[in-house]
Amino acid sequence: MPWAVLLGLLAALLLLLLLTRRRTRRPGEPPLDVGIIPWLGHALEFGKDAASFLTRMKEKHGDIFTVLVGGRYVTVLLDPHSYDTVVWEPRSKLDFHAYAVFLMERIFDVQLPHYNPSDEKARMKPTLLHRDLQALTEAMSTNLRTVLLGDVTEAGDGWHKMGLLDFSYSFLFRAGYLTQYGVETVPRTHQSQAQDRAHSADVFRTFRQLDLLLPKLARGSLSVEVTTIINLEYNLCNRGSFSFQGNAGPATFWLLLFLLKHPKAMSAVREELERTLWKAEPPVSEMAILPQKVLDSMPMLDSVLSESLRLTAAPFITREVVVDMAMPMADGREFSLRRGDRLLLFPFLSPQKDPEIYTDPEEFKYDRFLNPDGTEKKDFYKDGKRLKNYNMPWGAGHNLCLGKSYAINSIKQFVGLVLLHFDLELTNPEMKIPEFDLSRYGFGLMQPEHDVPIRYRIRP
Ligand code: HEM
């Protein structure tokens, strides 16, 4: 027994030594902040509210620093003039996919031993960017009509009540799911459409359960049992849906909420939509799917979308440092990065919420991305220098979002459908815009702390 106690003490001592053996900053490296808790470092503060934590670190150390987070050293870069160097580095130095694979394994228990990101991207590109984009957009629009108009018609005349997040998320997800994985029969019948609606609603319910647990799963703070159940459900949901569909719904929620809270913005968008349809050659009926040339001729709606995303898109742009390397900053400084560390850009803080770039950065200004002559505004400055990356909801460089055009088309089709065919109102117009669910920083679009009740009906 005394031996067992002694061994136990020795093991505890060894573990403590191991945990407290801390790294020190080498010459040329960014400021290092390991926090006070061995191994964990700043993990708790980071997980609780990453934006506040990184703002505090920026005030302490400047726009580049390294922090310890749950055993990993993460170098955080917050100077938007220097982002370009990172996003255009080759994979042999800064790797995007290593981190994505790590997250897939942690969240979904999916092993990807033969995964080749370049092959995967080459397969997706023709569909998402070129050849099939028009067909994809048309299928999405038809499916949006099936789920949205179909559900409402089935539920009967008059006003319907729902949360705005649920409304935006469920209809976009369900239509996206049918677009990606196919409908019951073509040509569609009444019965097959009803089946499509019921099936896609089931899938969305399962997806949403998983989505709500995502922050905990990604941080590895959920029990094995729960994770196993989720994995089963996720397989039912089908893997690809998650990363593809998780952002468009919340993005549309914020866009519609800002429009509902800013009547001037709402009438500017409505007016543009009606004018564009009427002016199109040949004129487009309100009942038709919006053609690409109409979707591309709405600078006001583009500005509203960019402004909504500026305020609510908060992904972590994360790269694995594959080799020891030097990182040049735009102002001429140079820092050493160590192999095995992670590099993190957080454009949400800067450029997106930077008061030097955007006046009143917390405010929604619907025409912020428009020039006085109505064209898209692209000139934004920091330290007197024009910025290349002034708004980064879609990332940038080698790993710029492949689904950007498809997502923008889908959001515009949905907003067009709602504004042309529905009356949509906040149940309580005085209700404040909800705060963010702070645990979701890093996953893309932020979600609200709580939903916002609305009522809607098909225009009589
Ligand atoms: C509002 C909706 C969306 C937002 C805000 C968004 C945002 C992003 C961001 C920020 C990245 C870059 C991550 C990084 O560099 O670390 C990214 C990458 C990516 N996105 Fe999206 N996304 C959206 C919708 C979609 C959709 C609908 C699809 C596909 C149907 C898609 C497919 C992809 C793919 C494949 C990549 C990885 C590109 C690569 O490996 O180089 N996204 N997205």
Coordinates of C-alpha atoms and ligand atoms in Angstrom, one line a residue:
M1 CA 0.0 0.0 0.0
P2 CA 2.7 2.6 0.9
W3 CA 4.3 1.7 -2.5
A4 CA 1.1 2.4 -4.3
V5 CA 0.8 5.8 -2.5
L6 CA 4.4 6.6 -3.4
L7 CA 3.9 5.7 -7.0
G8 CA 0.8 7.7 -7.2
L9 CA 2.6 10.7 -5.7
L10 CA 5.5 10.3 -8.2
A11 CA 3.1 10.1 -11.1
A12 CA 1.2 13.2 -9.9
L13 CA 4.6 15.1 -9.5
L14 CA 5.7 14.0 -13.0
L15 CA 2.4 15.2 -14.5
L16 CA 2.6 18.5 -12.7
L17 CA 6.2 19.0 -14.0
L18 CA 5.1 18.2 -17.5
L19 CA 2.2 20.5 -17.3
T20 CA 4.1 23.4 -15.8
R21 CA 7.1 23.1 -18.2
R22 CA 6.3 26.2 -20.1
R23 CA 7.5 27.5 -23.4
T24 CA 9.5 30.8 -23.4
R25 CA 9.5 33.4 -26.2
R26 CA 12.4 33.2 -28.6
P27 CA 13.9 36.2 -30.2
G28 CA 11.9 37.2 -33.3
E29 CA 8.7 35.5 -32.1
P30 CA 5.4 37.4 -31.4
P31 CA 4.6 38.3 -27.7
L32 CA 3.7 35.1 -25.8
D33 CA 0.9 34.9 -23.2
V34 CA 0.4 31.5 -21.6
G35 CA -2.1 32.6 -18.9
I36 CA -1.9 31.2 -15.4
I37 CA -3.5 27.8 -15.7
P38 CA -0.9 25.1 -16.8
W39 CA -1.7 23.4 -20.2
L40 CA -5.2 25.0 -20.4
G41 CA -3.8 28.5 -20.6
H42 CA -6.6 30.8 -21.8
A43 CA -8.9 28.0 -23.0
L44 CA -11.8 28.9 -20.7
E45 CA -11.8 32.6 -21.5
F46 CA -11.4 31.9 -25.2
G47 CA -14.3 29.4 -25.3
K48 CA -16.6 31.6 -23.3
D49 CA -16.3 34.8 -25.4
A50 CA -13.5 34.7 -28.0
A51 CA -14.2 38.3 -29.3
S52 CA -13.8 39.9 -25.8
F53 CA -10.7 37.8 -25.0
L54 CA -9.0 38.6 -28.3
T55 CA -9.9 42.3 -27.9
R56 CA -8.2 42.3 -24.4
M57 CA -5.1 40.5 -25.8
K58 CA -4.9 43.0 -28.6
E59 CA -4.9 45.9 -26.2
K60 CA -2.2 44.2 -24.1
H61 CA 0.1 42.9 -26.9
G62 CA -0.8 44.7 -30.2
D63 CA -2.0 43.1 -33.5
I64 CA 0.1 39.9 -33.3
F65 CA 0.6 37.6 -30.3
T66 CA 0.8 33.9 -29.3
V67 CA -1.6 32.5 -26.7
L68 CA -1.8 29.0 -25.1
V69 CA -5.2 27.5 -25.6
G70 CA -5.8 23.9 -24.3
G71 CA -2.3 22.7 -24.9
R72 CA -2.0 24.4 -28.3
Y73 CA 0.0 27.5 -29.1
V74 CA -2.1 29.8 -31.3
T75 CA -0.6 32.9 -33.0
V76 CA -3.3 35.5 -33.5
L77 CA -2.9 38.0 -36.3
L78 CA -5.3 41.0 -36.2
D79 CA -3.7 43.4 -38.8
P80 CA -5.9 43.3 -41.9
H81 CA -3.2 44.7 -44.1
S82 CA -1.1 41.6 -43.4
Y83 CA -3.9 39.0 -44.0
D84 CA -3.0 38.6 -47.6
T85 CA 0.4 37.1 -46.8
V86 CA -1.3 34.3 -44.8
V87 CA -4.2 33.5 -47.1
W88 CA -2.0 33.2 -50.2
E89 CA 0.8 31.1 -48.5
P90 CA 1.1 27.6 -50.1
R91 CA -0.2 24.6 -48.2
S92 CA 3.3 23.4 -47.7
K93 CA 3.7 26.2 -45.2
L94 CA 0.3 27.1 -43.8
D95 CA -2.3 24.3 -44.2
F96 CA -6.1 24.9 -44.1
H97 CA -7.2 21.3 -44.4
A98 CA -5.2 19.9 -41.4
Y99 CA -7.4 21.9 -39.0
A100 CA -10.6 21.0 -40.9
V101 CA -9.8 17.3 -40.7
F102 CA -9.0 17.7 -37.0
L103 CA -12.5 19.3 -36.5
M104 CA -14.2 16.6 -38.5
E105 CA -12.6 13.9 -36.4
R106 CA -13.4 15.6 -33.2
I107 CA -17.0 16.5 -34.0
F108 CA -18.2 13.6 -36.2
D109 CA -15.7 10.9 -35.4
V110 CA -15.0 10.7 -39.1
Q111 CA -11.6 9.4 -40.1
L112 CA -10.4 10.7 -43.5
P113 CA -7.2 8.7 -44.2
H114 CA -7.5 9.0 -48.0
Y115 CA -8.9 12.5 -48.1
N116 CA -7.4 14.6 -50.8
P117 CA -8.6 18.2 -50.5
S118 CA -7.4 19.1 -54.0
D119 CA -9.4 16.3 -55.6
E120 CA -12.5 17.2 -53.6
K121 CA -12.2 20.9 -54.6
A122 CA -11.7 20.0 -58.2
R123 CA -14.9 17.9 -58.1
M124 CA -16.9 20.7 -56.5
K125 CA -15.7 23.6 -58.6
P126 CA -17.7 23.0 -61.8
T127 CA -20.9 22.6 -59.8
L128 CA -20.5 25.5 -57.5
L129 CA -18.7 28.0 -59.7
H130 CA -19.2 27.5 -63.4
R131 CA -21.1 24.9 -65.4
D132 CA -23.9 24.0 -63.1
L133 CA -24.3 27.1 -60.9
Q134 CA -27.4 28.4 -62.9
A135 CA -29.1 25.0 -62.7
L136 CA -28.3 24.7 -59.0
T137 CA -29.8 28.2 -58.4
E138 CA -32.9 27.3 -60.3
A139 CA -33.3 24.0 -58.5
M140 CA -32.8 25.9 -55.1
S141 CA -35.5 28.4 -56.1
T142 CA -38.0 25.7 -57.1
N143 CA -37.4 23.9 -53.8
L144 CA -37.8 27.1 -51.8
R145 CA -41.2 27.5 -53.4
T146 CA -42.1 23.8 -52.6
V147 CA -41.2 24.2 -48.9
L148 CA -42.2 27.8 -48.2
L149 CA -45.3 28.3 -50.3
G150 CA -46.3 24.6 -49.9
D151 CA -46.1 24.7 -46.1
V152 CA -48.0 27.9 -45.8
T153 CA -50.7 26.8 -48.3
E154 CA -51.2 23.6 -46.4
A155 CA -51.5 25.4 -43.1
G156 CA -54.3 27.6 -44.5
D157 CA -55.1 31.3 -45.0
G158 CA -54.3 34.0 -42.6
W159 CA -51.3 34.8 -40.3
H160 CA -48.8 32.2 -39.2
K161 CA -46.5 32.6 -36.2
M162 CA -42.9 31.4 -35.9
G163 CA -39.4 32.6 -34.8
L164 CA -37.5 34.5 -37.5
L165 CA -34.4 32.3 -37.1
D166 CA -36.5 29.1 -37.3
F167 CA -38.3 30.6 -40.4
S168 CA -35.0 31.5 -42.3
Y169 CA -33.0 28.6 -41.1
S170 CA -35.5 25.8 -41.7
F171 CA -36.8 26.9 -45.2
L172 CA -33.3 27.6 -46.5
F173 CA -31.9 24.4 -45.1
R174 CA -34.8 22.3 -46.3
A175 CA -34.6 23.7 -49.9
G176 CA -30.8 23.4 -49.8
Y177 CA -31.1 19.8 -48.7
L178 CA -33.6 18.9 -51.5
T179 CA -31.3 20.7 -54.0
Q180 CA -28.2 18.8 -52.9
Y181 CA -29.7 15.3 -52.4
G182 CA -32.6 15.3 -54.8
V183 CA -36.4 15.3 -54.7
E184 CA -38.9 12.3 -54.5
T185 CA -39.9 12.3 -58.2
V186 CA -39.5 14.4 -61.3
P187 CA -41.9 15.7 -62.6
R188 CA -43.1 16.6 -59.2
T189 CA -46.7 15.8 -58.1
H190 CA -48.7 17.1 -55.2
Q191 CA -48.0 13.9 -53.3
S192 CA -44.2 13.9 -54.0
Q193 CA -43.9 17.5 -53.0
A194 CA -45.7 16.8 -49.7
Q195 CA -43.2 13.9 -49.1
D196 CA -40.3 16.2 -49.9
R197 CA -41.6 18.8 -47.4
A198 CA -42.2 16.2 -44.7
H199 CA -38.8 14.5 -45.2
S200 CA -36.8 17.7 -45.4
A201 CA -38.5 18.9 -42.2
D202 CA -37.4 15.7 -40.4
V203 CA -33.8 16.2 -41.6
F204 CA -33.8 19.8 -40.4
R205 CA -35.0 18.8 -36.9
T206 CA -32.1 16.4 -36.6
F207 CA -29.6 18.8 -38.0
R208 CA -30.7 21.6 -35.7
Q209 CA -30.2 19.4 -32.6
L210 CA -26.7 18.8 -33.7
D211 CA -26.1 22.4 -34.7
L212 CA -27.1 23.5 -31.2
L213 CA -24.4 21.2 -29.7
L214 CA -21.7 22.2 -32.2
P215 CA -19.7 24.5 -30.0
K216 CA -19.5 21.9 -27.3
L217 CA -18.6 19.1 -29.7
A218 CA -15.9 21.1 -31.3
R219 CA -14.3 21.9 -28.0
G220 CA -14.5 18.3 -27.0
S221 CA -16.5 19.0 -23.9
L222 CA -19.4 16.6 -24.6
S223 CA -19.5 13.1 -23.2
V224 CA -18.7 10.1 -25.4
E225 CA -22.2 8.8 -25.1
V226 CA -23.8 11.9 -26.3
T227 CA -21.3 12.2 -29.1
T228 CA -22.1 8.7 -30.3
I229 CA -25.8 9.4 -30.5
I230 CA -25.1 12.6 -32.4
N231 CA -22.8 10.7 -34.8
L232 CA -25.7 8.3 -35.6
E233 CA -28.0 11.2 -36.1
Y234 CA -25.5 13.0 -38.2
N235 CA -25.0 10.1 -40.5
L236 CA -28.8 10.1 -41.0
C237 CA -28.5 13.8 -41.7
N238 CA -25.8 13.2 -44.3
R239 CA -22.3 14.6 -43.8
G240 CA -22.1 17.2 -46.5
S241 CA -25.1 19.2 -45.3
F242 CA -23.5 20.5 -42.2
S243 CA -20.7 22.7 -43.5
F244 CA -22.7 23.7 -46.5
Q245 CA -26.0 24.7 -44.9
G246 CA -25.0 26.0 -41.5
N247 CA -24.4 29.6 -42.5
A248 CA -27.0 30.6 -45.1
G249 CA -30.0 30.3 -42.8
P250 CA -28.5 32.4 -39.9
A251 CA -27.1 35.0 -42.5
T252 CA -30.7 35.4 -43.9
F253 CA -32.1 35.7 -40.4
W254 CA -29.9 38.7 -39.6
L255 CA -30.5 40.3 -43.0
L256 CA -34.3 40.1 -42.6
L257 CA -34.1 41.2 -39.0
F258 CA -32.1 44.3 -40.0
L259 CA -34.6 45.1 -42.7
L260 CA -37.5 44.7 -40.4
K261 CA -35.8 47.0 -37.8
H262 CA -34.9 49.6 -40.4
P263 CA -37.9 50.6 -42.5
K264 CA -35.9 52.9 -44.8
A265 CA -33.6 50.0 -45.7
M266 CA -36.7 47.7 -46.3
S267 CA -38.4 50.2 -48.6
A268 CA -35.1 50.8 -50.5
V269 CA -34.7 47.0 -51.1
R270 CA -38.3 46.5 -52.1
E271 CA -38.2 49.4 -54.4
E272 CA -35.0 48.1 -56.1
L273 CA -36.5 44.6 -56.4
E274 CA -39.7 45.8 -58.0
R275 CA -37.9 48.2 -60.4
T276 CA -35.4 45.5 -61.4
L277 CA -38.1 43.0 -62.2
W278 CA -40.1 45.5 -64.2
K279 CA -37.1 46.9 -66.1
A280 CA -35.7 43.5 -67.1
E281 CA -35.8 42.6 -70.8
P282 CA -38.2 40.8 -71.1
P283 CA -39.9 41.9 -67.9
V284 CA -40.0 39.2 -65.2
S285 CA -43.2 38.1 -63.6
E286 CA -43.3 38.2 -59.8
M287 CA -44.2 34.5 -59.9
A288 CA -41.0 33.6 -61.9
I289 CA -37.7 32.3 -60.5
L290 CA -35.4 35.4 -60.5
P291 CA -33.0 35.1 -63.4
Q292 CA -29.2 35.5 -62.8
K293 CA -29.2 38.9 -64.5
V294 CA -31.8 40.2 -62.1
L295 CA -29.9 38.7 -59.1
D296 CA -26.8 40.5 -60.4
S297 CA -28.5 43.9 -60.7
M298 CA -29.4 44.7 -57.1
P299 CA -26.6 46.8 -55.6
M300 CA -28.8 47.9 -52.7
L301 CA -29.5 44.3 -51.7
D302 CA -25.8 43.5 -52.1
S303 CA -24.9 46.4 -49.8
V304 CA -27.5 45.2 -47.2
L305 CA -26.1 41.6 -47.4
S306 CA -22.5 42.8 -47.1
E307 CA -23.4 45.0 -44.1
S308 CA -25.4 42.2 -42.4
L309 CA -22.4 39.8 -42.9
R310 CA -19.9 42.5 -41.7
L311 CA -21.8 42.6 -38.4
T312 CA -22.5 38.9 -37.9
A313 CA -20.0 36.7 -39.7
A314 CA -17.3 35.7 -37.3
P315 CA -15.3 32.6 -38.6
F316 CA -11.9 31.8 -37.4
I317 CA -9.5 31.6 -40.4
T318 CA -7.2 29.0 -39.0
R319 CA -4.0 27.5 -40.5
E320 CA -1.7 24.8 -39.3
V321 CA 2.0 26.0 -39.3
V322 CA 3.6 23.1 -41.2
V323 CA 7.3 24.3 -41.1
D324 CA 9.3 26.8 -39.0
M325 CA 8.8 30.0 -41.1
A326 CA 9.1 33.8 -41.1
M327 CA 6.0 35.9 -41.5
P328 CA 6.4 39.3 -43.0
M329 CA 3.9 42.0 -41.8
A330 CA 2.7 44.8 -44.1
D331 CA 4.4 47.4 -42.0
G332 CA 7.9 45.8 -42.5
R333 CA 8.1 43.8 -39.2
E334 CA 8.8 40.1 -39.5
F335 CA 7.9 37.4 -37.0
S336 CA 9.0 33.7 -36.6
L337 CA 6.4 31.0 -36.4
R338 CA 7.0 27.6 -35.0
R339 CA 6.1 24.3 -36.8
G340 CA 3.1 22.7 -35.1
D341 CA 1.5 25.9 -33.9
R342 CA -1.7 27.4 -35.3
L343 CA -2.2 30.7 -36.9
L344 CA -5.5 32.4 -36.5
L345 CA -7.0 35.4 -38.3
F346 CA -10.2 36.9 -36.8
P347 CA -11.5 39.4 -39.4
F348 CA -14.6 40.0 -37.2
L349 CA -12.5 42.3 -34.9
S350 CA -10.6 43.9 -37.7
P351 CA -11.5 44.9 -40.4
Q352 CA -15.2 44.2 -39.8
K353 CA -15.7 45.9 -36.4
D354 CA -12.7 48.3 -36.6
P355 CA -13.8 51.9 -35.8
E356 CA -10.8 53.2 -37.9
I357 CA -12.3 51.5 -41.0
Y358 CA -16.0 51.8 -40.3
T359 CA -17.6 54.8 -38.6
D360 CA -20.0 53.6 -35.8
P361 CA -19.0 50.0 -36.5
E362 CA -21.7 48.5 -34.3
E363 CA -24.5 50.2 -36.3
F364 CA -26.3 48.7 -39.3
K365 CA -26.0 51.2 -42.2
Y366 CA -27.8 49.7 -45.2
D367 CA -25.9 51.8 -47.8
R368 CA -22.5 51.5 -46.3
F369 CA -21.2 49.5 -49.3
L370 CA -22.6 51.9 -51.9
N371 CA -21.0 54.9 -53.6
P372 CA -23.1 58.1 -54.0
D373 CA -23.7 57.0 -57.7
G374 CA -25.2 53.7 -56.5
T375 CA -22.3 51.5 -57.5
E376 CA -20.5 49.1 -55.1
K377 CA -18.2 50.9 -52.7
K378 CA -14.8 49.1 -52.4
D379 CA -12.6 51.9 -50.9
F380 CA -11.9 51.4 -47.2
Y381 CA -8.8 52.6 -45.4
K382 CA -6.7 51.9 -42.3
D383 CA -3.6 53.8 -41.3
G384 CA -4.1 55.9 -44.5
K385 CA -3.7 52.9 -46.7
R386 CA -6.4 51.3 -48.9
L387 CA -7.5 47.9 -47.7
K388 CA -7.6 44.9 -49.9
N389 CA -9.5 42.8 -47.4
Y390 CA -12.1 45.1 -45.9
N391 CA -14.9 42.6 -45.2
M392 CA -14.1 38.8 -45.0
P393 CA -17.3 36.8 -44.4
W394 CA -16.2 34.4 -47.2
G395 CA -12.6 34.1 -46.2
A396 CA -10.0 35.0 -48.9
G397 CA -7.1 33.7 -50.9
H398 CA -6.6 30.0 -51.7
N399 CA -9.5 28.9 -49.5
L400 CA -12.1 31.5 -50.4
C401 CA -15.5 30.0 -49.9
L402 CA -16.3 27.8 -52.9
G403 CA -20.1 28.1 -52.3
K404 CA -20.1 32.0 -52.2
S405 CA -22.0 32.5 -55.4
Y406 CA -24.5 29.7 -54.7
A407 CA -25.0 31.0 -51.2
I408 CA -25.6 34.6 -52.4
N409 CA -28.0 33.5 -55.1
S410 CA -29.9 31.3 -52.6
I411 CA -30.2 34.1 -50.0
K412 CA -31.3 36.6 -52.7
Q413 CA -33.9 34.1 -54.1
F414 CA -35.3 33.6 -50.6
V415 CA -35.4 37.3 -49.7
G416 CA -37.0 38.0 -53.1
L417 CA -39.6 35.3 -52.6
V418 CA -40.5 36.6 -49.1
L419 CA -40.6 40.3 -50.0
L420 CA -42.7 39.7 -53.2
H421 CA -45.2 37.2 -51.9
F422 CA -45.4 37.6 -48.1
D423 CA -46.4 40.1 -45.5
L424 CA -43.8 39.6 -42.7
E425 CA -43.9 41.5 -39.4
L426 CA -42.2 41.4 -36.0
T427 CA -44.7 40.4 -33.4
N428 CA -43.2 43.1 -31.1
P429 CA -41.7 45.9 -33.3
E430 CA -40.2 47.4 -30.1
M431 CA -38.2 44.3 -29.4
K432 CA -34.4 44.9 -29.3
I433 CA -32.1 43.0 -31.7
P434 CA -30.9 40.0 -29.6
E435 CA -27.3 39.6 -28.4
F436 CA -25.1 36.9 -29.9
D437 CA -24.8 33.4 -28.5
L438 CA -21.2 34.0 -27.5
S439 CA -20.2 30.3 -27.6
R440 CA -20.4 30.4 -31.4
Y441 CA -17.5 32.6 -32.3
G442 CA -15.3 30.8 -34.9
F443 CA -18.0 28.7 -36.6
G444 CA -19.0 31.1 -39.3
L445 CA -22.3 33.1 -38.9
M446 CA -23.2 34.0 -35.3
Q447 CA -26.6 33.0 -34.0
P448 CA -28.8 35.0 -31.6
E449 CA -29.1 34.2 -27.9
H450 CA -32.8 33.8 -28.5
D451 CA -35.2 33.7 -31.5
V452 CA -37.4 36.7 -32.6
P453 CA -41.1 36.1 -32.9
I454 CA -42.7 37.1 -36.3
R455 CA -46.0 36.6 -38.0
Y456 CA -46.3 36.1 -41.8
R457 CA -48.9 35.4 -44.4
I458 CA -49.2 35.0 -48.2
R459 CA -50.2 38.5 -49.5
P460 CA -53.9 38.5 -49.9
Ligands
HEM1 C1 -23.6 32.4 -45.9 C2 -23.0 31.2 -46.3 C3 -21.5 30.9 -46.2 C4 -20.5 31.5 -45.6 C5 -20.6 32.8 -44.7 C6 -19.3 30.8 -45.8 C7 -18.0 31.1 -45.3 C8 -16.8 30.4 -45.6 C9 -15.5 30.8 -45.2 C10 -15.2 32.0 -44.3 C11 -14.6 29.9 -45.7 C12 -13.1 30.0 -45.6 C13 -12.5 29.3 -44.4 C14 -11.0 29.5 -44.3 O1 -10.4 30.1 -45.1 O2 -10.5 29.1 -43.2 C15 -15.4 29.0 -46.5 C16 -14.8 27.9 -47.2 C17 -15.6 27.0 -47.9 N1 -16.9 27.1 -48.2 FE1 -18.2 28.4 -47.5 N2 -19.6 29.7 -46.6 C18 -21.0 29.7 -46.9 C19 -21.7 28.9 -47.6 C20 -21.2 27.8 -48.3 C21 -21.9 27.0 -49.2 C22 -23.4 27.1 -49.5 C23 -21.0 26.0 -49.7 C24 -21.2 24.9 -50.7 C25 -22.3 24.5 -51.2 C26 -19.7 26.3 -49.2 C27 -18.5 25.6 -49.4 C28 -17.3 26.0 -48.9 C29 -16.1 25.2 -49.2 C30 -16.0 23.9 -50.0 C31 -15.0 25.8 -48.6 C32 -13.5 25.4 -48.5 C33 -12.8 25.9 -49.7 C34 -11.3 25.3 -49.7 O3 -11.2 24.2 -49.3 O4 -10.5 26.0 -50.2 N3 -19.8 27.4 -48.3 N4 -16.7 29.3 -46.5

